[in-house]
CSV table of C-alpha atoms in Angstrom, one decimal:
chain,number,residue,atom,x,y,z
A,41,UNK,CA,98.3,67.1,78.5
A,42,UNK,CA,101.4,68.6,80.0
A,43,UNK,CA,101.8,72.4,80.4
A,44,UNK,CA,103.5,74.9,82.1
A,45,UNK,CA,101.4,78.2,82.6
A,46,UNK,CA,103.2,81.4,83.2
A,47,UNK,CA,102.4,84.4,85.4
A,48,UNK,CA,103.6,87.6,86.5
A,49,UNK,CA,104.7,89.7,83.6
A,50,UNK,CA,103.7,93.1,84.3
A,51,UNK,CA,104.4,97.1,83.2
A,52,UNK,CA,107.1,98.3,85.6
A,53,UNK,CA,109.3,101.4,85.7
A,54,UNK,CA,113.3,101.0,85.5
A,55,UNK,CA,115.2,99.7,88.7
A,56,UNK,CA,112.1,97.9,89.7
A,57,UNK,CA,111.5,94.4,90.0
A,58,UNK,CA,109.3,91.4,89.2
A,59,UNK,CA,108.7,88.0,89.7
A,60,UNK,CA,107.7,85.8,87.3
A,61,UNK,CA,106.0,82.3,88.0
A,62,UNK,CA,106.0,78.7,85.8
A,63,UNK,CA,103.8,75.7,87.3
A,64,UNK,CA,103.8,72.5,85.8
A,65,UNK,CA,100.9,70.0,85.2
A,66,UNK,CA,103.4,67.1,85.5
A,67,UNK,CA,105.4,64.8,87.8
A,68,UNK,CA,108.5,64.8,85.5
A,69,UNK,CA,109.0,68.5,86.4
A,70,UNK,CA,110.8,67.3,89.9
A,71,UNK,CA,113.2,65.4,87.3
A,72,UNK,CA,114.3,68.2,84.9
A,73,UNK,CA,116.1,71.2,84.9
A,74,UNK,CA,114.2,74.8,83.7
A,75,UNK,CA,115.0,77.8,81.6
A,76,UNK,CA,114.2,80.8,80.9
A,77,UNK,CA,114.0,82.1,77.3
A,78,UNK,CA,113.4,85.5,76.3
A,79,UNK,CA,111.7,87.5,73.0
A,80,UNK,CA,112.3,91.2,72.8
A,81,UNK,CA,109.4,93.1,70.7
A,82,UNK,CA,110.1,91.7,67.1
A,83,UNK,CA,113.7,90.1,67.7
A,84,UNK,CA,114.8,86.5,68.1
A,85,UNK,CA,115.3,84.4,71.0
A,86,UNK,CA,117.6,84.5,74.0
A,87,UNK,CA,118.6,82.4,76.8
A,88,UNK,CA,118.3,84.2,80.1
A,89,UNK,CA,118.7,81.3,82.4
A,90,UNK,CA,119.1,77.6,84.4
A,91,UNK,CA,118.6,75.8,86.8
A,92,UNK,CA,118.9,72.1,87.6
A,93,UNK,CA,116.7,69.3,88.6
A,94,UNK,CA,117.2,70.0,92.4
A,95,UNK,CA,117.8,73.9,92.3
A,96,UNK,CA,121.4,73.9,93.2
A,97,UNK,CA,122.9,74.5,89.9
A,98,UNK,CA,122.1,77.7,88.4
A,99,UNK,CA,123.4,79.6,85.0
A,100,UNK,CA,122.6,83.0,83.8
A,101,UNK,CA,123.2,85.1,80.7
A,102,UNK,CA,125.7,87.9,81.4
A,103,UNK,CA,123.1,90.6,80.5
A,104,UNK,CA,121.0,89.8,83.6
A,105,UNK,CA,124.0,88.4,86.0
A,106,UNK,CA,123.8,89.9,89.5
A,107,UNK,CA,119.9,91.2,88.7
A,108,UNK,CA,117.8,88.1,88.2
A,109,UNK,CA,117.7,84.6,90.7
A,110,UNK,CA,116.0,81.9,88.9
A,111,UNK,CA,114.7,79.4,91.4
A,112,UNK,CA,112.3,76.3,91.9
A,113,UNK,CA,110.4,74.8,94.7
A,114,UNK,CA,109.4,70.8,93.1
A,115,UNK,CA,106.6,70.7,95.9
A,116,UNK,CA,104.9,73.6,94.4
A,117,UNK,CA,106.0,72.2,90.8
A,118,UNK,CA,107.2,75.7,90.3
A,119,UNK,CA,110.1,78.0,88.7
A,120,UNK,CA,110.4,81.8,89.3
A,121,UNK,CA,112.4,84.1,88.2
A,122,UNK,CA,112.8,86.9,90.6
A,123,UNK,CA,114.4,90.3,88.6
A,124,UNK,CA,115.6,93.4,89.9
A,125,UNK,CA,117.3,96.6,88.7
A,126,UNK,CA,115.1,96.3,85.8
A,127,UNK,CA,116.5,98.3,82.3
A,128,UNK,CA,114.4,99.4,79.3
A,129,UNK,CA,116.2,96.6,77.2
A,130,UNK,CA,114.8,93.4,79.5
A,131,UNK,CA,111.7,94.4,78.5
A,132,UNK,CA,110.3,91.3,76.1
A,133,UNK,CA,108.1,88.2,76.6
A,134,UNK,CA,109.5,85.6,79.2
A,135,UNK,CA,109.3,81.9,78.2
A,136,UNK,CA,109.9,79.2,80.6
A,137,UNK,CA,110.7,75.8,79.3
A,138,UNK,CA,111.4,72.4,80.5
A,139,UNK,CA,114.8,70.4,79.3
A,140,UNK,CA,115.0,67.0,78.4
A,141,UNK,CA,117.4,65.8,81.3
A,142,UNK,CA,118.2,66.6,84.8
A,143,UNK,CA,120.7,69.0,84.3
A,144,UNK,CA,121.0,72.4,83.3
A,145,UNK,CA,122.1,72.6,79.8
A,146,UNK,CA,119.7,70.6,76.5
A,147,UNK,CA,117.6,71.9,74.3
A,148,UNK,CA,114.1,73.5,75.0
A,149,UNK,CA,111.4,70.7,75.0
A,150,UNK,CA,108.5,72.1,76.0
A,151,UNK,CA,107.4,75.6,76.9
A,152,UNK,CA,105.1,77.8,78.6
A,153,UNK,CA,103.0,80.2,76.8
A,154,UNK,CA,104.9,83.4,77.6
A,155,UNK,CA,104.5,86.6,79.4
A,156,UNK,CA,105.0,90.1,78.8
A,157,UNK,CA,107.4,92.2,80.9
A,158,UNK,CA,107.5,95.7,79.9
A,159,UNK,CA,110.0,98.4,81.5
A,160,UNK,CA,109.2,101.9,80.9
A,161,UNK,CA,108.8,105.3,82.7
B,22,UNK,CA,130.3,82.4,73.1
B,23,UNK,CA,129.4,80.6,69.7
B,24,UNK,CA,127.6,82.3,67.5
B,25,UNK,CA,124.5,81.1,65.1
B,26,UNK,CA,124.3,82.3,61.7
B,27,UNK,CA,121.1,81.5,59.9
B,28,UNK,CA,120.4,82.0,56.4
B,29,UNK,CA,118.9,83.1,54.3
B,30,UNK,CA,116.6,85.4,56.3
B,31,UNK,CA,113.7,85.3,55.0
B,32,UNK,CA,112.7,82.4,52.7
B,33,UNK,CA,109.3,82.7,50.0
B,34,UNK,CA,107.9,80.0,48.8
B,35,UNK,CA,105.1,78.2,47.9
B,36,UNK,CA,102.9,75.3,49.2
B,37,UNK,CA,104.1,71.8,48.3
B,38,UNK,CA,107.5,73.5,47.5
B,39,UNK,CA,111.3,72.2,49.4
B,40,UNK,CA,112.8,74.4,52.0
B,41,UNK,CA,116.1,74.2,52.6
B,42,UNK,CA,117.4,76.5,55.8
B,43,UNK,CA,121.1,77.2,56.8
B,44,UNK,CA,122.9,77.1,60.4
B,45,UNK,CA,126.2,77.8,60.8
B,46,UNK,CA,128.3,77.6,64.0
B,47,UNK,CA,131.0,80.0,64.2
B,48,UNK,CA,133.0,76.7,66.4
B,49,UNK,CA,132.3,73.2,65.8
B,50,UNK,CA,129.0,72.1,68.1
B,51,UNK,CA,129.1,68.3,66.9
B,52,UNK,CA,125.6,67.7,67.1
B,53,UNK,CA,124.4,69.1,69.5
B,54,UNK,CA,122.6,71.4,67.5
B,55,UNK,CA,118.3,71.9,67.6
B,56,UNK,CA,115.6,73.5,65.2
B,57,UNK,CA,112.3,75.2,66.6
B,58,UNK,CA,109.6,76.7,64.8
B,59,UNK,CA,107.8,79.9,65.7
B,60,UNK,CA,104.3,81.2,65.3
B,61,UNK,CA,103.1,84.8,65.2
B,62,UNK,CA,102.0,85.2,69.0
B,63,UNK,CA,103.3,81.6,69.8
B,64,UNK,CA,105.9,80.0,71.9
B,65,UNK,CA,108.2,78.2,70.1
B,66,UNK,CA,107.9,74.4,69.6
B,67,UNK,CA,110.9,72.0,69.3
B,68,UNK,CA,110.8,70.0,66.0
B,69,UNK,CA,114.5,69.0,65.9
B,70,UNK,CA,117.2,67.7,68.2
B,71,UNK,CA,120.9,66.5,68.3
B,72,UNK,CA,120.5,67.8,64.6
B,73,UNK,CA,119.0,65.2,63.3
B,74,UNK,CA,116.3,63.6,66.1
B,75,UNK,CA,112.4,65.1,65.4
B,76,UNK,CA,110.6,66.1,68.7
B,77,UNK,CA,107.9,63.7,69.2
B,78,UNK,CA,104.6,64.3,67.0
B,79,UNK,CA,106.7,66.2,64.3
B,80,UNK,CA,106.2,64.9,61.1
B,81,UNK,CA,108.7,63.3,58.6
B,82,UNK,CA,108.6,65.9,56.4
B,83,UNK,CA,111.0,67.7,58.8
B,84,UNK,CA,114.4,66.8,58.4
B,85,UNK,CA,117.6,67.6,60.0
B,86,UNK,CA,121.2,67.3,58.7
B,87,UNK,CA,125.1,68.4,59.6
B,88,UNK,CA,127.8,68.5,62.3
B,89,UNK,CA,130.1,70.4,63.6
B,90,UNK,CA,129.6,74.3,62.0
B,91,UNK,CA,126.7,73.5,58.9
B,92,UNK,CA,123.9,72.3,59.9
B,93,UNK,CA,120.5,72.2,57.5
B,94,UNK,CA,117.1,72.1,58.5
B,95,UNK,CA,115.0,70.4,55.2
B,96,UNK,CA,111.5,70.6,55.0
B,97,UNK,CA,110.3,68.2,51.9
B,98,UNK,CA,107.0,69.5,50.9
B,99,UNK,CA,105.8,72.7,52.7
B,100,UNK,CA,102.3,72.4,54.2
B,101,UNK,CA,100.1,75.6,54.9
B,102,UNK,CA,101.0,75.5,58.4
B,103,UNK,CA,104.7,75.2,58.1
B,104,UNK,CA,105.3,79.0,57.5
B,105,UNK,CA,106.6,80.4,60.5
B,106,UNK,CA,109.7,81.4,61.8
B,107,UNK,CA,112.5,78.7,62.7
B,108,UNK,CA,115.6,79.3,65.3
B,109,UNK,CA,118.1,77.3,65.4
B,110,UNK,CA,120.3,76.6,69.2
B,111,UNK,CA,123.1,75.2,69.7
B,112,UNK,CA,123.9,73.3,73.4
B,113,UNK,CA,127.6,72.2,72.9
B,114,UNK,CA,129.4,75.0,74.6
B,115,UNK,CA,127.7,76.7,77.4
B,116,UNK,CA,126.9,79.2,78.9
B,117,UNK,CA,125.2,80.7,76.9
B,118,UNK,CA,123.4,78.8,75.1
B,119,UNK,CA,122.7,80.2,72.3
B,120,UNK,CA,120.4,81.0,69.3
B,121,UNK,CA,120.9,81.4,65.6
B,122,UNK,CA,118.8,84.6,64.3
B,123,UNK,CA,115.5,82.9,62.8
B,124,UNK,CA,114.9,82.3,59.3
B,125,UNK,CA,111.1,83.6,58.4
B,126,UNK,CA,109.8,80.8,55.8
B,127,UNK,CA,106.3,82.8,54.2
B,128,UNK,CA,104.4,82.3,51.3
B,129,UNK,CA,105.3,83.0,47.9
């Protein structure tokens, strides 16, 4: 079965950072491009960011521009997303999901099981 | 940026009932418009793409409709595990991509 399992979500304090981890189970990961979705405590869902098959296309949301680098190494099977400068309002659960095609805009096909980033003093 | 307006927000009814859920684009997206569903304390899970494609392993009973700013999201006879949460994204115009607000579907 294919999955991708999260990692890294964490408490942290404002203006710190954290990286968050998404490994595949699959060889189509090398093939697709990744996003990150994100869920704020009781709210709906928001695109954060993407990156293509290969890593050198990458899009972001303008709330997290300039503070998070999403990134992928295929011979880990892989994505991160690295945030800094963290604010109260990024805190929310992290998805990371797989597109349908090798570039970086679709729809969400399959995704990981979330992780919960809290930022508070 | 286009924006997704879902209604209503919250839908009651009852098994074996028809739900009908509303998406509307504030700019034409042709079709390129998907439907996910949501469980409490669950990732989301793609049941509809280009408006009208279902994911595979999603039943028939889910069906998708529309183009350009109205799009409709059917589900024929509601089963006890079809009340959740459903989004709604849109992939014509980006970045962003974007999200319609969720439309809770729970029992009557």
């Amino acid at each position: 079965e294919v999955q991708l399992l999260q990692s890294g979500g964490d408490l942290v304090q404002p203006g710190g950072s954290l990286r968050l981890s998404c490994a595949a189970s699959e060889v189509t990961y090398t093939s697709r491009a990744m996003f990150w979705v994100r869920q704020a405590p009781g709210k709906g869902l928001e695109w954060v960011s993407s990156i293509n098959y290969d890593g050198s296309d990458t899009y972001y949301a303008d709330p997290v521009k300039g503070r998070f680098t999403i990134s992928r190494d295929n011979s880990k099977e892989t994505l991160y997303l690295q945030m800094d400068s963290l604010r109260v309002e990024d805190t929310a659960v992290y998805f990371c999901a797989r597109g349908p095609w090798s570039d970086a805009g679709g729809w969400f096909e399959l995704w990981g099981q979330g992780t919960l980033v809290t930022v508070s003093s | 940026e286009i924006v997704l307006t879902q209604s209503p927000a919250t839908l009651s009814l009852s098994p074996g009932e028809r739900a009908t859920l509303s998406c509307r684009a504030s700019h034409s997206v042709s079709t390129f418009l998907a439907w996910y569903q949501q469980k409490p304390g669950q990732a989301p899970r793609l049941l509809l793409y280009d408006a009208s494609n279902r994911a595979p392993g999603i039943p028939a009973r889910f069906r998708g409709s529309g183009s350009g700013t109205d799009f409709t999201l059917t589900i024929s006879s509601l089963e006890p595990e079809d009340f959740a949460v459903y989004f709604c994204q849109q992939r014509y115009n980006w970045p962003p991509l974007t999200f319609g607000g969720g439309t809770k579907v729970e029992i009557k």
